[in-house]
Short mmCIF file of C-alpha atoms in Angstrom, two decimals:
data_model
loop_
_atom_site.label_atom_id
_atom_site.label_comp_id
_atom_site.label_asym_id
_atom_site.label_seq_id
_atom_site.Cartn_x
_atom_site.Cartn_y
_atom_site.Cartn_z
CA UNK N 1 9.81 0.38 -25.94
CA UNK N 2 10.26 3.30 -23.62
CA UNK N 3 10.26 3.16 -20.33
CA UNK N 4 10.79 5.99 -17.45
CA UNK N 5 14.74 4.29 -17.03
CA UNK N 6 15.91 7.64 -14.58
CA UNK N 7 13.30 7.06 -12.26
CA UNK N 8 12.97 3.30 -12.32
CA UNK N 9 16.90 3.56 -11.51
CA UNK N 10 16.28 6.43 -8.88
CA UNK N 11 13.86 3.54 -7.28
CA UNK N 12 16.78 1.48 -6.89
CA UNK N 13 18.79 3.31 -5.06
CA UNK N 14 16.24 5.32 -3.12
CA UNK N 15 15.46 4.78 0.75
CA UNK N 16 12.98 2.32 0.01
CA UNK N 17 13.56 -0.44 1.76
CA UNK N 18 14.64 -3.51 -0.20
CA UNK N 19 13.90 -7.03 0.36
CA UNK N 20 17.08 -9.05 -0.17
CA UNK N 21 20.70 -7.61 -1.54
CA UNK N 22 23.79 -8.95 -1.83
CA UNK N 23 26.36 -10.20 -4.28
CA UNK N 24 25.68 -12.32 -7.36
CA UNK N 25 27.60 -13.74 -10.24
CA UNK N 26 25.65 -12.95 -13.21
CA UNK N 27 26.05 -14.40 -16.62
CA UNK N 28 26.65 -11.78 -19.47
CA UNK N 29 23.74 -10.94 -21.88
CA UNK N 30 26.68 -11.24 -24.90
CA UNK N 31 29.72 -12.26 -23.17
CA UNK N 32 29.44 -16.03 -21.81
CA UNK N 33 31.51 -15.44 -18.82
CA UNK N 34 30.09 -14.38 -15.15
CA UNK N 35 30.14 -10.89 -13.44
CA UNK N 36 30.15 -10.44 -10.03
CA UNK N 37 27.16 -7.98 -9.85
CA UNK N 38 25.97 -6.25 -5.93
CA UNK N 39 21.69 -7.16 -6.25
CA UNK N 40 19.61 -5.65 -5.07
CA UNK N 41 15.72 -6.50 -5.21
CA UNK N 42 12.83 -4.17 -4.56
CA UNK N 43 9.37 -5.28 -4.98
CA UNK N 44 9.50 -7.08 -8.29
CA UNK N 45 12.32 -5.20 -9.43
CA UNK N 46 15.77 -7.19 -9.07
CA UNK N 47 18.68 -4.49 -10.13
CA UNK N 48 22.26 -5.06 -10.55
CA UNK N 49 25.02 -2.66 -9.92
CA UNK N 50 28.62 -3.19 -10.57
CA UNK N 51 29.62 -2.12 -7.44
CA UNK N 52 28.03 -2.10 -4.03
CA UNK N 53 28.96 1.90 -4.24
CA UNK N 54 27.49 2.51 -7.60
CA UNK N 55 25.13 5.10 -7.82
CA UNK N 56 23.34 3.58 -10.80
CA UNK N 57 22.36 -0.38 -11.16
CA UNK N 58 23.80 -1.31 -14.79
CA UNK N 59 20.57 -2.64 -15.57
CA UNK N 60 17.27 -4.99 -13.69
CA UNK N 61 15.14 -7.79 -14.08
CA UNK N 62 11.34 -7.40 -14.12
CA UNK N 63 10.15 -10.47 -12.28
CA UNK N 64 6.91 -10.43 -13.73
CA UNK N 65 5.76 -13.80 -15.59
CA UNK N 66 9.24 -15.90 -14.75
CA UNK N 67 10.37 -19.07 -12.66
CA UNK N 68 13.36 -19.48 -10.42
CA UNK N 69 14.64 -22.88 -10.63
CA UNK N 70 18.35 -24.21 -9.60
CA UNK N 71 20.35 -24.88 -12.44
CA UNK N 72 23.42 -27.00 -13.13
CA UNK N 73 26.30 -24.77 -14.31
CA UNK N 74 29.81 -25.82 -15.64
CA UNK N 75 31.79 -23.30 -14.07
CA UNK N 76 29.77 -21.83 -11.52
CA UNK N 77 28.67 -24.57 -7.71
CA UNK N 78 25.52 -22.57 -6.67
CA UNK N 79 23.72 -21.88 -9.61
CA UNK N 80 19.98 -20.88 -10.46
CA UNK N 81 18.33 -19.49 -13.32
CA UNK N 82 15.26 -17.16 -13.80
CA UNK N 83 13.34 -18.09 -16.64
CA UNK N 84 10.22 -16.12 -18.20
CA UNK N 85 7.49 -17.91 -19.64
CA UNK N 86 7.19 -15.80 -23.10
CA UNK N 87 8.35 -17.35 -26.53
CA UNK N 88 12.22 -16.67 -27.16
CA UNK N 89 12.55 -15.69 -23.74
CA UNK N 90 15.81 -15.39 -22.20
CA UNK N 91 16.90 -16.94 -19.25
CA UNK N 92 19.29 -15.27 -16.87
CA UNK N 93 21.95 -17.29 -15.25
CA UNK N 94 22.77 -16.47 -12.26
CA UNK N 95 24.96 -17.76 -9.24
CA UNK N 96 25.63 -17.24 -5.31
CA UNK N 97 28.94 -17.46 -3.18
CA UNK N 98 27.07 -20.63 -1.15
CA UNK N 99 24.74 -22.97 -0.85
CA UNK N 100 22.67 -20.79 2.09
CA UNK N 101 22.85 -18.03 -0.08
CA UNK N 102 22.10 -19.90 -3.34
CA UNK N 103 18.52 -20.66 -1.49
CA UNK N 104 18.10 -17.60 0.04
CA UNK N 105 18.13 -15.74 -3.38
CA UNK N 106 15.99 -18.64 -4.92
CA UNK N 107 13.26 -18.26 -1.75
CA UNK N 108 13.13 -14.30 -2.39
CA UNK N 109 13.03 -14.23 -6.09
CA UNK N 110 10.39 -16.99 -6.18
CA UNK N 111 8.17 -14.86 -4.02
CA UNK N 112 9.17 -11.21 -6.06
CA UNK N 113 6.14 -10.90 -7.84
CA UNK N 114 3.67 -8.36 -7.48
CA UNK N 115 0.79 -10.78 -7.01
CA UNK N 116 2.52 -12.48 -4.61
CA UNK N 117 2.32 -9.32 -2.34
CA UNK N 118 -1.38 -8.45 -3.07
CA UNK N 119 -2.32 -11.74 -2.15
CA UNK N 120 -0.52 -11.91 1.19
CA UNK N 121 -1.97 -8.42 1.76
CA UNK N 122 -5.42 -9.48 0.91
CA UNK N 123 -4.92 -12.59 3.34
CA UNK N 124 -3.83 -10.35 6.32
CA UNK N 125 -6.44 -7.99 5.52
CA UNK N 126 -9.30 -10.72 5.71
CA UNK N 127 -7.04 -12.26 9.36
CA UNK N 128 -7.67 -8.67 10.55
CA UNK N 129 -10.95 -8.19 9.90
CA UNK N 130 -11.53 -11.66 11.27
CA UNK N 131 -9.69 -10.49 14.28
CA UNK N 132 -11.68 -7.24 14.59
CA UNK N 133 -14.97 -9.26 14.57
CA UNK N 134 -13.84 -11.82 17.41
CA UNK N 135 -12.87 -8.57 19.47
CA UNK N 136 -16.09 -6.57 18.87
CA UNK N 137 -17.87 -9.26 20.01
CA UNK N 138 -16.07 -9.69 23.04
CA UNK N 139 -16.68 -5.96 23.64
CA UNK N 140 -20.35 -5.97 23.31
CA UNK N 141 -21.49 -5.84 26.32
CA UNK N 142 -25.12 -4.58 27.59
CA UNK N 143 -24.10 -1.05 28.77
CA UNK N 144 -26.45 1.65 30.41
CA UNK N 145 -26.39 4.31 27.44
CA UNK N 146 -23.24 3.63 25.30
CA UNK N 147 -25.56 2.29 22.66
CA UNK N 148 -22.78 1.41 19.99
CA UNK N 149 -24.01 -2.27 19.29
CA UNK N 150 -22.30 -3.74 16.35
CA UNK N 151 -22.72 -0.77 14.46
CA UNK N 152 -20.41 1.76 16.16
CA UNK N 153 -20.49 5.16 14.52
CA UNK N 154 -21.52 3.58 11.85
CA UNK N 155 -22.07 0.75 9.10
CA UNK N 156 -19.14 -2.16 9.84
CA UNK N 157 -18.94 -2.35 13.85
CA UNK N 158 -15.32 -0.05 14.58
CA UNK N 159 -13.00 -0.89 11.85
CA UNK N 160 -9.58 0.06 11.51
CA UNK N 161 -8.67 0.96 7.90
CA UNK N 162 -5.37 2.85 7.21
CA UNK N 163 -5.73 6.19 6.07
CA UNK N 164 -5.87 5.66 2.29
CA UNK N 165 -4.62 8.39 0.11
CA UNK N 166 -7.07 8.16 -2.27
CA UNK N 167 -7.54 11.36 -4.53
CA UNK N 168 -4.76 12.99 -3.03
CA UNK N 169 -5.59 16.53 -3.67
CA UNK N 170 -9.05 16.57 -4.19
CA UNK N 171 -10.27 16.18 -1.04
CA UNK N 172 -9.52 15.63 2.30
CA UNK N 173 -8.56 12.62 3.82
CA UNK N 174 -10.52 9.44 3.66
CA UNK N 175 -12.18 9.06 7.53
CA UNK N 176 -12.55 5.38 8.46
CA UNK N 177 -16.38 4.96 7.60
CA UNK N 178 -16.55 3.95 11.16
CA UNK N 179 -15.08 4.19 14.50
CA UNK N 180 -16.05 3.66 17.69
CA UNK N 181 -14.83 4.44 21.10
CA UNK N 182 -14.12 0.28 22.11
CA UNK N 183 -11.32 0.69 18.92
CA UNK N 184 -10.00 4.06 19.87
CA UNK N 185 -10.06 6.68 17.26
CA UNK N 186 -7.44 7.15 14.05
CA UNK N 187 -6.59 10.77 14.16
CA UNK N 188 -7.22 12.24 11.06
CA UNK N 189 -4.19 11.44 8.48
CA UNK N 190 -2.31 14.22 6.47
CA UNK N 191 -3.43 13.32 3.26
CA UNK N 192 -0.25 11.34 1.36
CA UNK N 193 0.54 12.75 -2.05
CA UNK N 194 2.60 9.93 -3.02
CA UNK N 195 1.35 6.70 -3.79
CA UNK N 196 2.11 5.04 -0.19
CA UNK N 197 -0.23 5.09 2.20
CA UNK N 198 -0.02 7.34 5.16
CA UNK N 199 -2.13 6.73 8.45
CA UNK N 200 -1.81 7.49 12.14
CA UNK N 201 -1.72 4.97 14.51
CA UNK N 202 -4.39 5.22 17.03
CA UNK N 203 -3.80 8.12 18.82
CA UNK N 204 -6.24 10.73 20.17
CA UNK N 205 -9.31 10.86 19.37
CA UNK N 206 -11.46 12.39 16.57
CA UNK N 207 -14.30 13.97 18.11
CA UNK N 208 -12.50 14.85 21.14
CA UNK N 209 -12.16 13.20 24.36
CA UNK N 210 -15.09 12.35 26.29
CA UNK N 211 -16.68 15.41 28.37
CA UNK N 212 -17.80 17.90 25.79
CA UNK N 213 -21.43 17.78 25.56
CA UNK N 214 -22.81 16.51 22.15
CA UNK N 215 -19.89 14.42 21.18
CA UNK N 216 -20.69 11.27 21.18
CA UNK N 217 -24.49 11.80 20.05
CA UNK N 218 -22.86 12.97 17.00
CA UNK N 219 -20.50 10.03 16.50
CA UNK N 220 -23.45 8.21 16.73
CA UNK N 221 -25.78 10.14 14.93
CA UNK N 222 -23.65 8.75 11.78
CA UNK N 223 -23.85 6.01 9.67
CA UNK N 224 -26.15 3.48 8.87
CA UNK N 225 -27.14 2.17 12.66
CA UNK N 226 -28.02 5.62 14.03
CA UNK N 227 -30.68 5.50 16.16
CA UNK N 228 -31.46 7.54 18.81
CA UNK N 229 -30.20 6.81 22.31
CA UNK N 230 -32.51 6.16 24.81
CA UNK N 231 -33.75 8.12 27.60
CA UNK N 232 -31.29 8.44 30.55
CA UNK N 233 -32.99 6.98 33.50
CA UNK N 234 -33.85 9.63 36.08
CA UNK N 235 -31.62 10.35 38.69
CA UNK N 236 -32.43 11.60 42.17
CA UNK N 237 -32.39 15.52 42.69
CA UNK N 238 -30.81 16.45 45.84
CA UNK N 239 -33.72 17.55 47.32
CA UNK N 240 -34.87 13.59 47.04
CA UNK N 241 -37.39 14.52 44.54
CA UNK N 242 -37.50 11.94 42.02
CA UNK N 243 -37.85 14.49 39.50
CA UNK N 244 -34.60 15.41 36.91
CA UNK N 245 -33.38 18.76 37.24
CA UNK N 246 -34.00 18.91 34.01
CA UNK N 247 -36.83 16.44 32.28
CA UNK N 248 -36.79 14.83 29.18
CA UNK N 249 -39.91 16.53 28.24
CA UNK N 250 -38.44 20.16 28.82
CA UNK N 251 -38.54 22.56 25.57
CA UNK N 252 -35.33 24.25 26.44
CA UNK N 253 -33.27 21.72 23.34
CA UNK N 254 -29.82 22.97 24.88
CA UNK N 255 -30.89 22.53 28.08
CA UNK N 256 -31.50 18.91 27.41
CA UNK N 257 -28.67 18.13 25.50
CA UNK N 258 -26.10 19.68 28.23
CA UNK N 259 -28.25 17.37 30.38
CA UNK N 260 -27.30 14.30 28.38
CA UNK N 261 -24.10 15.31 27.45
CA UNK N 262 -23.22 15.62 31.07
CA UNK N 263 -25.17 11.82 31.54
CA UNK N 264 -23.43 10.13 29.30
CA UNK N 265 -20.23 11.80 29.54
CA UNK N 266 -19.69 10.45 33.37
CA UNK N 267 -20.89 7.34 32.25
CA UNK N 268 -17.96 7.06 29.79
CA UNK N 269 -15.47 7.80 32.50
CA UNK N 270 -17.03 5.17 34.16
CA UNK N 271 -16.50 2.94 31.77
CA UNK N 272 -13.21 3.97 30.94
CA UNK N 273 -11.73 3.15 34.12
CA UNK N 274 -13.31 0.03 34.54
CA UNK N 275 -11.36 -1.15 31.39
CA UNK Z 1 20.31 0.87 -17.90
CA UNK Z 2 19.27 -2.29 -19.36
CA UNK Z 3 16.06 -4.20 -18.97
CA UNK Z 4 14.34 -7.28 -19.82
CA UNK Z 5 12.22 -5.72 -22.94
CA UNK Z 6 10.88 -8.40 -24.85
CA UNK Z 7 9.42 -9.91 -21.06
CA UNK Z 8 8.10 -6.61 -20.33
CA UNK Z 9 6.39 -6.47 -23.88
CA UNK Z 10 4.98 -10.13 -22.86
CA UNK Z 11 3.62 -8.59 -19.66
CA UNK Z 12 1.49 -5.37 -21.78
CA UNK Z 13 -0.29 -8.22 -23.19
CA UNK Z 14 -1.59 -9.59 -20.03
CA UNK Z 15 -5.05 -9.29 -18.46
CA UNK Z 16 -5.19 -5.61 -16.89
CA UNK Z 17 -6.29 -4.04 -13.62
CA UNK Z 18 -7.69 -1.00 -15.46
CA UNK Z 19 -7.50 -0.62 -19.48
CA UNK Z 20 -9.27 2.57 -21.09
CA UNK Z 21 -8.60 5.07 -23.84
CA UNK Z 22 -7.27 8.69 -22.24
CA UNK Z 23 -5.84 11.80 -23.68
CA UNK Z 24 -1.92 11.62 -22.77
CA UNK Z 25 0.46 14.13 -22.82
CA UNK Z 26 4.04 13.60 -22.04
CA UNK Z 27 6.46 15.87 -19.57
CA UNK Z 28 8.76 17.35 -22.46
CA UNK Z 29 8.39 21.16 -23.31
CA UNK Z 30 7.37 20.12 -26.82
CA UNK Z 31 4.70 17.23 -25.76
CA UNK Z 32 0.86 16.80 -27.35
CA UNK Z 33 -2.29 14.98 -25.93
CA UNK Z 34 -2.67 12.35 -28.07
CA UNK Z 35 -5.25 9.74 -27.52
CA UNK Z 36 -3.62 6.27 -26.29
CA UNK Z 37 -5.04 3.30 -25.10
CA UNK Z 38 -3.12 3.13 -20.99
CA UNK Z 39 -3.25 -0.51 -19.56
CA UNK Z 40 -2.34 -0.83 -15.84
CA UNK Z 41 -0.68 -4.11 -15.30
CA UNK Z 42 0.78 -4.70 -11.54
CA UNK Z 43 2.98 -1.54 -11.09
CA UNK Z 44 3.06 -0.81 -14.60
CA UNK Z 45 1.47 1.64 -16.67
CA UNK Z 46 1.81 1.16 -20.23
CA UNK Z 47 0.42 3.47 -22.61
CA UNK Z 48 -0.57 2.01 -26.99
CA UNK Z 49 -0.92 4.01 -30.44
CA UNK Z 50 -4.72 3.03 -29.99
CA UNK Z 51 -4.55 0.64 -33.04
CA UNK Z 52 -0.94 -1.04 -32.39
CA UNK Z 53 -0.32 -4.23 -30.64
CA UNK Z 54 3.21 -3.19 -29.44
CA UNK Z 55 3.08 -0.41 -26.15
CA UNK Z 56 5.13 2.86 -27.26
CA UNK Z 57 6.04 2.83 -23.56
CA UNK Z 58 5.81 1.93 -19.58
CA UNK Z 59 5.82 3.75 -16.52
CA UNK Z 60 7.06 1.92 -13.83
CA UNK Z 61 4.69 3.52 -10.73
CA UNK Z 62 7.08 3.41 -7.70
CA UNK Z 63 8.10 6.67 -5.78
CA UNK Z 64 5.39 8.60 -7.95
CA UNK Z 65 2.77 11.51 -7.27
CA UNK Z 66 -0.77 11.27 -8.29
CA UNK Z 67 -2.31 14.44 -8.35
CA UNK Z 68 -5.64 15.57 -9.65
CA UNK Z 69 -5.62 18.51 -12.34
CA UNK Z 70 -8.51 19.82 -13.46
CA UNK Z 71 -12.12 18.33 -13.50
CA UNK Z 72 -11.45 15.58 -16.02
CA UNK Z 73 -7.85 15.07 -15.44
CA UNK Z 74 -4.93 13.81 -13.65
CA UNK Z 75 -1.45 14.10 -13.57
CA UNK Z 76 2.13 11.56 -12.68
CA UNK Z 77 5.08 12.87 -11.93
CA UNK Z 78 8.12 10.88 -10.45
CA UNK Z 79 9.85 12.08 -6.86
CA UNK Z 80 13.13 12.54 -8.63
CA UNK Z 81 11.90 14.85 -10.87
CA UNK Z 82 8.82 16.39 -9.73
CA UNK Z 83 8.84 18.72 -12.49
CA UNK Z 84 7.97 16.58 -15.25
CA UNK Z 85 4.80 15.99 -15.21
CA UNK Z 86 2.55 13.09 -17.46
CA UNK Z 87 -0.78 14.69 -17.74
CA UNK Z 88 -3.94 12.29 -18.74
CA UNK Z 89 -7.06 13.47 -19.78
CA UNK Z 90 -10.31 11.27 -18.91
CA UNK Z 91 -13.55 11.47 -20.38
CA UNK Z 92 -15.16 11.85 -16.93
CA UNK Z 93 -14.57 12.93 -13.43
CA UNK Z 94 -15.69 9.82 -12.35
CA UNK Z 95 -12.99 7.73 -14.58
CA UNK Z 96 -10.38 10.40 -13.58
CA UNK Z 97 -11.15 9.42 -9.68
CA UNK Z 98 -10.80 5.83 -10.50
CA UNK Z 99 -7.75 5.87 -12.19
CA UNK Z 100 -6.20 8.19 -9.42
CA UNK Z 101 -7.33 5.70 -6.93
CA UNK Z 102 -5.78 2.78 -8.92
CA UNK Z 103 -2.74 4.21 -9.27
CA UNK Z 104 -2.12 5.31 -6.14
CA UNK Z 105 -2.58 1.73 -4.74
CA UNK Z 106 -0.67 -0.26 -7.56
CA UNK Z 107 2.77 -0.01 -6.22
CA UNK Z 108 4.79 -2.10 -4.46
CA UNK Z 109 5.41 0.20 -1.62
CA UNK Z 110 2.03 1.13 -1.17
CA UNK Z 111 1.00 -2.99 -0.66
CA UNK Z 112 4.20 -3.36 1.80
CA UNK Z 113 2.59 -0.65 4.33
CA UNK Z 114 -0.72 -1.77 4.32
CA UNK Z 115 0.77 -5.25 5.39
CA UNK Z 116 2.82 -3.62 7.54
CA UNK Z 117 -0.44 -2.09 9.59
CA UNK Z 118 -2.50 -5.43 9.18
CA UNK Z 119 0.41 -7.12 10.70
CA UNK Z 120 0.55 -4.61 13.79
CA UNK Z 121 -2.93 -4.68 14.09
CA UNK Z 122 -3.74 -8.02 13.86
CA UNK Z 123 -0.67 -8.47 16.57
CA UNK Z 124 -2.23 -5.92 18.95
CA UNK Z 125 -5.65 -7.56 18.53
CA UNK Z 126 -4.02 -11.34 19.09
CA UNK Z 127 -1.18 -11.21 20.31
CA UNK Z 128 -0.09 -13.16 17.23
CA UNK Z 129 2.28 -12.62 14.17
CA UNK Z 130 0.48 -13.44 10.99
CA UNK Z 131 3.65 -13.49 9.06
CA UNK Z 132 5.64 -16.17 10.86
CA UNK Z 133 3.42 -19.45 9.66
CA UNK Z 134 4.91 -17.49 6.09
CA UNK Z 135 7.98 -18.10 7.26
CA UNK Z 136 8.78 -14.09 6.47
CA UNK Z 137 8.53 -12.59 9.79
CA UNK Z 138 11.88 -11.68 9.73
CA UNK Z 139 11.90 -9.70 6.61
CA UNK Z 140 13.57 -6.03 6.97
CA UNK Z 141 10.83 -4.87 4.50
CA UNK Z 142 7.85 -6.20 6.91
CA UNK Z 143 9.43 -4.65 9.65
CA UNK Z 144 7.48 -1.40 11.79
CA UNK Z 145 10.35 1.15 11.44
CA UNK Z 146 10.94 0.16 7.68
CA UNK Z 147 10.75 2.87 5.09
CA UNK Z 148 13.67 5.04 7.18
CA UNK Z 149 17.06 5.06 5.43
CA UNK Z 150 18.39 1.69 5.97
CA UNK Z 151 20.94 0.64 8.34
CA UNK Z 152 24.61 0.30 6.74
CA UNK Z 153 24.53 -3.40 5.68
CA UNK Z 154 26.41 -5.98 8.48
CA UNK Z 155 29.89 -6.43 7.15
CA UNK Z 156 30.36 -9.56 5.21
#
């Protein structure tokens, strides 16, 4: 069976960062006696070189479908083996320079699987969202006209998603389907080619910070919760008149909306420094 | 380079994340489309004559582009040699999407940053770390500044 060998090698040595290496004493495939081999394991991927300074691993194990389970050896004190579960299966023999490093080997190879990953990923993912929740609702307070409610900018109440790649050069970067200003904004990722995710850490914000007229109406214009803020309550003209410079019934749209803009705008700073 | 073959066979035959029929056409000079049934198992990409048990071949899907070509199609090529590019045809724009988006999120490196965020987030958000009742919170590869070269190893 093929398999893409130059760039599964390139893997190992590239600036990925690896999750356990050291030196092992492997058994031969032919030859019954053990090689000192420098390990290194990636991911599922557990690749031998001959030499720590080798610029090519001599071959790897795909930990896919196997066991790690200590092993009595002849010859060799700290011994374990990885077994796979397939009929005729081999069983590599391997060995470590101490008993620390015998089960510090066994601990990481037992846990090199690829499904071991997604499901510690999935599990962090869920703690997150959990953790998102408990913080929205600590958040929602009644406030004059920041009318984000659970909803945000949308369906899902400000979550934080990383930036996923997605089609890569199709279109533009995925936008978190919602945001809202109690989680900060994600600037808008550069679009990863490769398949590794690339996101910004909260920085910045999306629509701009807080002052330009029309902003946040849009941010919340979006998404499933959209409804439409209500009325600012009148404030006091300077001539004591209790009528707005500019009313809620006026025709003049842009007047209006510079009207609320401005409103809701001060209201933010406000609220911004009160947090 | 060696590898475990017959164990790699074994894992073709597992259950799949995403099995379908696609036009594939390798990255020599001299390649064809031929049809060929592609399985995507963990980080693994194997590709079947569409009536043989035993996979012609596997991709392994680390340090690879996904890029879409054309309406229909989509192309991998591998960081070291971005050149050579495996080009699969789909039989609709919306099965070319979803394989792109499978792809790009079955590797191992791919998984390791997302935990890496949900770890910093969930940290910021509770001032706990979620890895340490794992026992793994120590891990270089779960650490923030991972993914730069690494530091020269500690001398033994």
């Amino acid at each position: 069976m093929k398999l893409n060998e130059r760039s599964v090698a390139h893997y190992a040595t590239c600036n990925s960062p690896p999750d356990k290496t050291g030196f092992l004493w492997k058994k031969g495939e032919r030859n019954p006696s053990y090689h000192r081999r420098w390990c290194v394991l990636k991911g599922n991927m557990l690749f031998y070189f001959e030499e720590r300074e080798s610029r090519e691993p001599v071959g790897v194990i795909v930990m896919e479908g196997c066991t790690v389970e200590l092993c009595d050896s002849e010859s060799e004190e700290f011994a374990f083996a990885v077994r796979f579960d397939c009929a005729r299966a081999r069983v590599y023999k391997l060995a470590a320079d101490t008993q620390v490093a015998m089960e510090s080997w066994v601990k990481a190879l037992s846990r090199a699987t690829f499904d071991y990953m997604r499901l510690l990923v999935r599990e962090l993912e869920r703690q997150l969202e959990e953790a998102q929740q408990l913080s929205q609702q600590s958040k929602n307070k009644p406030k004059k006209h920041m009318t984000q409610g659970g909803g945000g900018g949308g369906g899902g109440g400000g979550r934080l998603k990383p930036v996923l790649s997605g089609p890569p050069t199709l279109q533009g970067p995925q936008v978190p389907p919602s945001v809202s200003p109690e989680e900060g904004f994600l600037s808008l990722g550069v679009p990863g080619k490769e398949n590794g995710v690339s996101w910004n850490k909260p920085a910045g914000l999306v629509n701009g910070e807080g002052g330009v007229s029309g902003q946040v109406w849009e941010t919340e214009g979006q998404g499933d919760s959209a409804r439409p803020p209500p009325i600012p309550p009148r404030r006091k003209t300077p001539g004591g008149s209790l009528e707005s410079p500019v009313s809620p019934e006026t025709g003049c749209f842009s007047k209006l909306h510079d009207w609320y803009g401005r409103e809701v705008a001060e209201l933010r700073v406000e609220w911004l420094q009160s947090q | 380079m060696r590898f475990n073959e017959k164990e790699l066979v074994f894992l073709s035959r597992q259950p799949s994340e995403r099995a379908a029929e696609l036009g594939m056409k390798g990255p020599k000079k001299g390649d064809v489309m031929k049809r060929r049934l592609v399985k995507l198992i963990v980080n693994f990409l194997f590709y079947f004559r569409t009536d043989e048990e035993e996979p012609i071949g596997a991709l392994l899907l680390e340090q690879c582009r996904v890029e879409r070509e054309d309406n229909m199609a989509f192309s991998i090529a591998f960081l070291d040699e971005a050149e050579r590019k495996y080009l699969f045809e789909c039989d609709s724009q919306e099965q070319c999407l979803e394989w792109i988006d499978a792809i790009v999120k079955a590797s191992y490196e791919f998984m390791r940053k997302n935990l890496v965020f949900y770890r910093t987030e969930i940290h910021r958000l509770t001032g706990k770390d979620p890895l340490e009742q794992y026992g793994i919170s120590d891990e270089t590869r779960f650490q923030v500044n991972s993914g730069f070269p690494p530091l020269p190893p500690p001398p033994t």
